[in-house]
Amino acid sequence: MQQNYQDAMAMVRKFSKPDLFLTFTCNPSWSEILNSMEGVQRPEDRPDIIVRVFNMKLKELLEDICKHGIFGTVLAYIYVIEFQKRGLPHAHILLTLDSESKIRAKDDIDQFVCAELPDPCTDLRLFQIVTKCMVHGPCGVIY
């Protein structure tokens, strides 16, 4: 853990403070996990599969961010993986963007963040995903 801290501080010295903080959480209902279960197995019975699928999806996310530039040009990034109470992995990711990609005003934030529910008449599937995975109360999921 000390080495991670030192790496992060070296990154800040070289590239300046991070511009974005992301959290990426494993979903035990991902099809890749569920399709790998045999018989009556549940995802929590197979932490090896959970971690393998999480790492695969984290790699894809970092590729979208760094190679495809969904937030702009990334100069540097660092992440740490932690495990939640139920054993599910999640990653905390810090991104430092180049000067052209930096967020300077509230309108810049609106390009990346939306705090509205999708219209179920326009995109029912997106509405279902957002209400299932992103909407929660102070003590957990709202049903």
JSON list of C-alpha atoms in Angstrom, two decimals:
[
{"chain": "A", "resi": 1, "resn": "MET", "atom": "CA", "xyz": [0.00, 0.00, 0.00]},
{"chain": "A", "resi": 2, "resn": "GLN", "atom": "CA", "xyz": [2.89, 2.35, 0.78]},
{"chain": "A", "resi": 3, "resn": "GLN", "atom": "CA", "xyz": [4.27, 1.79, -2.73]},
{"chain": "A", "resi": 4, "resn": "ASN", "atom": "CA", "xyz": [0.87, 2.71, -4.26]},
{"chain": "A", "resi": 5, "resn": "TYR", "atom": "CA", "xyz": [0.89, 5.96, -2.28]},
{"chain": "A", "resi": 6, "resn": "GLN", "atom": "CA", "xyz": [4.41, 6.80, -3.41]},
{"chain": "A", "resi": 7, "resn": "ASP", "atom": "CA", "xyz": [3.51, 6.02, -7.03]},
{"chain": "A", "resi": 8, "resn": "ALA", "atom": "CA", "xyz": [0.48, 8.33, -6.80]},
{"chain": "A", "resi": 9, "resn": "MET", "atom": "CA", "xyz": [2.56, 11.15, -5.31]},
{"chain": "A", "resi": 10, "resn": "ALA", "atom": "CA", "xyz": [5.19, 10.74, -8.06]},
{"chain": "A", "resi": 11, "resn": "MET", "atom": "CA", "xyz": [2.41, 10.95, -10.64]},
{"chain": "A", "resi": 12, "resn": "VAL", "atom": "CA", "xyz": [1.15, 14.20, -9.08]},
{"chain": "A", "resi": 13, "resn": "ARG", "atom": "CA", "xyz": [4.65, 15.69, -9.04]},
{"chain": "A", "resi": 14, "resn": "LYS", "atom": "CA", "xyz": [5.17, 14.90, -12.73]},
{"chain": "A", "resi": 15, "resn": "PHE", "atom": "CA", "xyz": [1.68, 15.49, -14.21]},
{"chain": "A", "resi": 16, "resn": "SER", "atom": "CA", "xyz": [-0.13, 17.64, -11.57]},
{"chain": "A", "resi": 17, "resn": "LYS", "atom": "CA", "xyz": [-3.14, 16.65, -9.52]},
{"chain": "A", "resi": 18, "resn": "PRO", "atom": "CA", "xyz": [-5.70, 14.23, -10.99]},
{"chain": "A", "resi": 19, "resn": "ASP", "atom": "CA", "xyz": [-8.69, 15.64, -12.82]},
{"chain": "A", "resi": 20, "resn": "LEU", "atom": "CA", "xyz": [-11.12, 12.75, -12.48]},
{"chain": "A", "resi": 21, "resn": "PHE", "atom": "CA", "xyz": [-11.87, 10.14, -9.83]},
{"chain": "A", "resi": 22, "resn": "LEU", "atom": "CA", "xyz": [-13.80, 7.09, -11.01]},
{"chain": "A", "resi": 23, "resn": "THR", "atom": "CA", "xyz": [-15.11, 4.07, -9.16]},
{"chain": "A", "resi": 24, "resn": "PHE", "atom": "CA", "xyz": [-15.71, 0.87, -11.13]},
{"chain": "A", "resi": 25, "resn": "THR", "atom": "CA", "xyz": [-17.65, -1.84, -9.27]},
{"chain": "A", "resi": 26, "resn": "CYS", "atom": "CA", "xyz": [-18.10, -5.50, -10.12]},
{"chain": "A", "resi": 27, "resn": "ASN", "atom": "CA", "xyz": [-21.65, -6.62, -10.86]},
{"chain": "A", "resi": 28, "resn": "PRO", "atom": "CA", "xyz": [-22.21, -10.29, -9.91]},
{"chain": "A", "resi": 29, "resn": "SER", "atom": "CA", "xyz": [-25.06, -10.38, -12.44]},
{"chain": "A", "resi": 30, "resn": "TRP", "atom": "CA", "xyz": [-22.78, -9.78, -15.44]},
{"chain": "A", "resi": 31, "resn": "SER", "atom": "CA", "xyz": [-23.61, -12.42, -18.04]},
{"chain": "A", "resi": 32, "resn": "GLU", "atom": "CA", "xyz": [-19.99, -13.58, -18.22]},
{"chain": "A", "resi": 33, "resn": "ILE", "atom": "CA", "xyz": [-20.17, -14.50, -14.54]},
{"chain": "A", "resi": 34, "resn": "LEU", "atom": "CA", "xyz": [-23.62, -16.07, -14.58]},
{"chain": "A", "resi": 35, "resn": "ASN", "atom": "CA", "xyz": [-22.89, -18.09, -17.73]},
{"chain": "A", "resi": 36, "resn": "SER", "atom": "CA", "xyz": [-19.84, -19.60, -16.01]},
{"chain": "A", "resi": 37, "resn": "MET", "atom": "CA", "xyz": [-21.82, -21.03, -13.10]},
{"chain": "A", "resi": 38, "resn": "GLU", "atom": "CA", "xyz": [-22.39, -24.77, -13.02]},
{"chain": "A", "resi": 39, "resn": "GLY", "atom": "CA", "xyz": [-25.47, -26.38, -11.52]},
{"chain": "A", "resi": 40, "resn": "VAL", "atom": "CA", "xyz": [-26.58, -24.61, -8.37]},
{"chain": "A", "resi": 41, "resn": "GLN", "atom": "CA", "xyz": [-23.46, -22.46, -8.03]},
{"chain": "A", "resi": 42, "resn": "ARG", "atom": "CA", "xyz": [-23.85, -18.82, -7.18]},
{"chain": "A", "resi": 43, "resn": "PRO", "atom": "CA", "xyz": [-21.35, -16.07, -8.06]},
{"chain": "A", "resi": 44, "resn": "GLU", "atom": "CA", "xyz": [-20.13, -15.88, -4.47]},
{"chain": "A", "resi": 45, "resn": "ASP", "atom": "CA", "xyz": [-19.15, -19.58, -4.76]},
{"chain": "A", "resi": 46, "resn": "ARG", "atom": "CA", "xyz": [-16.67, -18.71, -7.53]},
{"chain": "A", "resi": 47, "resn": "PRO", "atom": "CA", "xyz": [-14.49, -15.75, -6.54]},
{"chain": "A", "resi": 48, "resn": "ASP", "atom": "CA", "xyz": [-11.99, -16.85, -9.20]},
{"chain": "A", "resi": 49, "resn": "ILE", "atom": "CA", "xyz": [-14.52, -16.20, -11.96]},
{"chain": "A", "resi": 50, "resn": "ILE", "atom": "CA", "xyz": [-15.66, -12.93, -10.39]},
{"chain": "A", "resi": 51, "resn": "VAL", "atom": "CA", "xyz": [-12.10, -11.60, -10.26]},
{"chain": "A", "resi": 52, "resn": "ARG", "atom": "CA", "xyz": [-11.26, -12.82, -13.76]},
{"chain": "A", "resi": 53, "resn": "VAL", "atom": "CA", "xyz": [-14.34, -11.15, -15.30]},
{"chain": "A", "resi": 54, "resn": "PHE", "atom": "CA", "xyz": [-13.81, -7.97, -13.25]},
{"chain": "A", "resi": 55, "resn": "ASN", "atom": "CA", "xyz": [-10.20, -7.70, -14.43]},
{"chain": "A", "resi": 56, "resn": "MET", "atom": "CA", "xyz": [-11.28, -8.26, -18.04]},
{"chain": "A", "resi": 57, "resn": "LYS", "atom": "CA", "xyz": [-13.91, -5.51, -17.81]},
{"chain": "A", "resi": 58, "resn": "LEU", "atom": "CA", "xyz": [-11.54, -3.15, -15.98]},
{"chain": "A", "resi": 59, "resn": "LYS", "atom": "CA", "xyz": [-9.01, -3.62, -18.77]},
{"chain": "A", "resi": 60, "resn": "GLU", "atom": "CA", "xyz": [-11.72, -2.79, -21.34]},
{"chain": "A", "resi": 61, "resn": "LEU", "atom": "CA", "xyz": [-12.74, 0.31, -19.37]},
{"chain": "A", "resi": 62, "resn": "LEU", "atom": "CA", "xyz": [-9.15, 1.55, -19.15]},
{"chain": "A", "resi": 63, "resn": "GLU", "atom": "CA", "xyz": [-8.75, 0.95, -22.88]},
{"chain": "A", "resi": 64, "resn": "ASP", "atom": "CA", "xyz": [-11.88, 3.03, -23.59]},
{"chain": "A", "resi": 65, "resn": "ILE", "atom": "CA", "xyz": [-10.59, 5.79, -21.33]},
{"chain": "A", "resi": 66, "resn": "CYS", "atom": "CA", "xyz": [-6.92, 5.83, -22.35]},
{"chain": "A", "resi": 67, "resn": "LYS", "atom": "CA", "xyz": [-6.83, 4.62, -25.96]},
{"chain": "A", "resi": 68, "resn": "HIS", "atom": "CA", "xyz": [-10.23, 5.77, -27.19]},
{"chain": "A", "resi": 69, "resn": "GLY", "atom": "CA", "xyz": [-10.18, 9.01, -25.18]},
{"chain": "A", "resi": 70, "resn": "ILE", "atom": "CA", "xyz": [-13.75, 9.05, -23.90]},
{"chain": "A", "resi": 71, "resn": "PHE", "atom": "CA", "xyz": [-12.75, 11.75, -21.38]},
{"chain": "A", "resi": 72, "resn": "GLY", "atom": "CA", "xyz": [-10.10, 13.31, -23.62]},
{"chain": "A", "resi": 73, "resn": "THR", "atom": "CA", "xyz": [-6.37, 12.67, -23.67]},
{"chain": "A", "resi": 74, "resn": "VAL", "atom": "CA", "xyz": [-5.11, 10.93, -20.53]},
{"chain": "A", "resi": 75, "resn": "LEU", "atom": "CA", "xyz": [-1.56, 11.83, -19.50]},
{"chain": "A", "resi": 76, "resn": "ALA", "atom": "CA", "xyz": [-1.44, 9.48, -16.53]},
{"chain": "A", "resi": 77, "resn": "TYR", "atom": "CA", "xyz": [-3.64, 7.18, -14.48]},
{"chain": "A", "resi": 78, "resn": "ILE", "atom": "CA", "xyz": [-3.35, 5.05, -11.40]},
{"chain": "A", "resi": 79, "resn": "TYR", "atom": "CA", "xyz": [-5.82, 2.71, -9.76]},
{"chain": "A", "resi": 80, "resn": "VAL", "atom": "CA", "xyz": [-6.23, 0.47, -6.76]},
{"chain": "A", "resi": 81, "resn": "ILE", "atom": "CA", "xyz": [-8.53, -2.54, -6.45]},
{"chain": "A", "resi": 82, "resn": "GLU", "atom": "CA", "xyz": [-10.35, -3.14, -3.17]},
{"chain": "A", "resi": 83, "resn": "PHE", "atom": "CA", "xyz": [-12.88, -5.74, -2.08]},
{"chain": "A", "resi": 84, "resn": "GLN", "atom": "CA", "xyz": [-16.28, -4.88, -0.61]},
{"chain": "A", "resi": 85, "resn": "LYS", "atom": "CA", "xyz": [-17.94, -6.65, 2.31]},
{"chain": "A", "resi": 86, "resn": "ARG", "atom": "CA", "xyz": [-19.45, -9.34, 0.09]},
{"chain": "A", "resi": 87, "resn": "GLY", "atom": "CA", "xyz": [-16.08, -9.93, -1.54]},
{"chain": "A", "resi": 88, "resn": "LEU", "atom": "CA", "xyz": [-16.83, -8.07, -4.77]},
{"chain": "A", "resi": 89, "resn": "PRO", "atom": "CA", "xyz": [-13.90, -6.14, -6.26]},
{"chain": "A", "resi": 90, "resn": "HIS", "atom": "CA", "xyz": [-14.07, -2.47, -7.15]},
{"chain": "A", "resi": 91, "resn": "ALA", "atom": "CA", "xyz": [-11.45, -0.12, -8.53]},
{"chain": "A", "resi": 92, "resn": "HIS", "atom": "CA", "xyz": [-10.73, 3.50, -7.62]},
{"chain": "A", "resi": 93, "resn": "ILE", "atom": "CA", "xyz": [-9.17, 5.21, -10.64]},
{"chain": "A", "resi": 94, "resn": "LEU", "atom": "CA", "xyz": [-7.43, 8.60, -10.79]},
{"chain": "A", "resi": 95, "resn": "LEU", "atom": "CA", "xyz": [-7.01, 10.25, -14.20]},
{"chain": "A", "resi": 96, "resn": "THR", "atom": "CA", "xyz": [-4.83, 13.21, -15.13]},
{"chain": "A", "resi": 97, "resn": "LEU", "atom": "CA", "xyz": [-5.89, 14.82, -18.41]},
{"chain": "A", "resi": 98, "resn": "ASP", "atom": "CA", "xyz": [-3.90, 16.96, -20.82]},
{"chain": "A", "resi": 99, "resn": "SER", "atom": "CA", "xyz": [-4.54, 20.72, -20.82]},
{"chain": "A", "resi": 100, "resn": "GLU", "atom": "CA", "xyz": [-7.00, 20.57, -23.74]},
{"chain": "A", "resi": 101, "resn": "SER", "atom": "CA", "xyz": [-9.13, 17.91, -22.02]},
{"chain": "A", "resi": 102, "resn": "LYS", "atom": "CA", "xyz": [-9.28, 19.41, -18.52]},
{"chain": "A", "resi": 103, "resn": "ILE", "atom": "CA", "xyz": [-12.67, 20.25, -17.05]},
{"chain": "A", "resi": 104, "resn": "ARG", "atom": "CA", "xyz": [-12.77, 24.02, -16.58]},
{"chain": "A", "resi": 105, "resn": "ALA", "atom": "CA", "xyz": [-16.44, 24.89, -16.19]},
{"chain": "A", "resi": 106, "resn": "LYS", "atom": "CA", "xyz": [-19.69, 23.33, -15.07]},
{"chain": "A", "resi": 107, "resn": "ASP", "atom": "CA", "xyz": [-20.76, 22.92, -18.70]},
{"chain": "A", "resi": 108, "resn": "ASP", "atom": "CA", "xyz": [-17.71, 20.70, -19.25]},
{"chain": "A", "resi": 109, "resn": "ILE", "atom": "CA", "xyz": [-18.97, 18.37, -16.52]},
{"chain": "A", "resi": 110, "resn": "ASP", "atom": "CA", "xyz": [-22.31, 18.02, -18.27]},
{"chain": "A", "resi": 111, "resn": "GLN", "atom": "CA", "xyz": [-20.54, 16.29, -21.17]},
{"chain": "A", "resi": 112, "resn": "PHE", "atom": "CA", "xyz": [-19.73, 13.34, -18.91]},
{"chain": "A", "resi": 113, "resn": "VAL", "atom": "CA", "xyz": [-22.21, 13.32, -16.03]},
{"chain": "A", "resi": 114, "resn": "CYS", "atom": "CA", "xyz": [-25.97, 12.96, -16.16]},
{"chain": "A", "resi": 115, "resn": "ALA", "atom": "CA", "xyz": [-28.14, 12.81, -13.04]},
{"chain": "A", "resi": 116, "resn": "GLU", "atom": "CA", "xyz": [-31.44, 12.16, -14.80]},
{"chain": "A", "resi": 117, "resn": "LEU", "atom": "CA", "xyz": [-33.33, 8.96, -15.34]},
{"chain": "A", "resi": 118, "resn": "PRO", "atom": "CA", "xyz": [-33.55, 7.98, -19.00]},
{"chain": "A", "resi": 119, "resn": "ASP", "atom": "CA", "xyz": [-36.99, 8.22, -20.58]},
{"chain": "A", "resi": 120, "resn": "PRO", "atom": "CA", "xyz": [-38.49, 4.70, -20.49]},
{"chain": "A", "resi": 121, "resn": "CYS", "atom": "CA", "xyz": [-40.53, 5.48, -23.61]},
{"chain": "A", "resi": 122, "resn": "THR", "atom": "CA", "xyz": [-37.40, 6.38, -25.57]},
{"chain": "A", "resi": 123, "resn": "ASP", "atom": "CA", "xyz": [-34.99, 3.75, -24.23]},
{"chain": "A", "resi": 124, "resn": "LEU", "atom": "CA", "xyz": [-36.61, 1.18, -21.96]},
{"chain": "A", "resi": 125, "resn": "ARG", "atom": "CA", "xyz": [-33.49, -1.00, -21.65]},
{"chain": "A", "resi": 126, "resn": "LEU", "atom": "CA", "xyz": [-31.30, 1.92, -20.52]},
{"chain": "A", "resi": 127, "resn": "PHE", "atom": "CA", "xyz": [-34.01, 2.99, -18.06]},
{"chain": "A", "resi": 128, "resn": "GLN", "atom": "CA", "xyz": [-34.11, -0.54, -16.59]},
{"chain": "A", "resi": 129, "resn": "ILE", "atom": "CA", "xyz": [-30.32, -0.73, -16.28]},
{"chain": "A", "resi": 130, "resn": "VAL", "atom": "CA", "xyz": [-30.03, 2.68, -14.62]},
{"chain": "A", "resi": 131, "resn": "THR", "atom": "CA", "xyz": [-32.87, 2.08, -12.15]},
{"chain": "A", "resi": 132, "resn": "LYS", "atom": "CA", "xyz": [-31.53, -1.39, -11.28]},
{"chain": "A", "resi": 133, "resn": "CYS", "atom": "CA", "xyz": [-27.82, -0.57, -10.98]},
{"chain": "A", "resi": 134, "resn": "MET", "atom": "CA", "xyz": [-27.51, 3.15, -10.26]},
{"chain": "A", "resi": 135, "resn": "VAL", "atom": "CA", "xyz": [-30.46, 4.15, -8.05]},
{"chain": "A", "resi": 136, "resn": "HIS", "atom": "CA", "xyz": [-30.08, 3.46, -4.34]},
{"chain": "A", "resi": 137, "resn": "GLY", "atom": "CA", "xyz": [-30.95, 4.95, -1.00]},
{"chain": "A", "resi": 138, "resn": "PRO", "atom": "CA", "xyz": [-28.76, 5.55, 2.05]},
{"chain": "A", "resi": 139, "resn": "CYS", "atom": "CA", "xyz": [-29.09, 1.91, 3.13]},
{"chain": "A", "resi": 140, "resn": "GLY", "atom": "CA", "xyz": [-29.03, 0.10, -0.20]},
{"chain": "A", "resi": 141, "resn": "VAL", "atom": "CA", "xyz": [-31.09, -0.51, -3.29]},
{"chain": "A", "resi": 142, "resn": "ILE", "atom": "CA", "xyz": [-34.56, 1.03, -3.58]},
{"chain": "A", "resi": 143, "resn": "TYR", "atom": "CA", "xyz": [-37.14, -1.41, -4.93]}
]
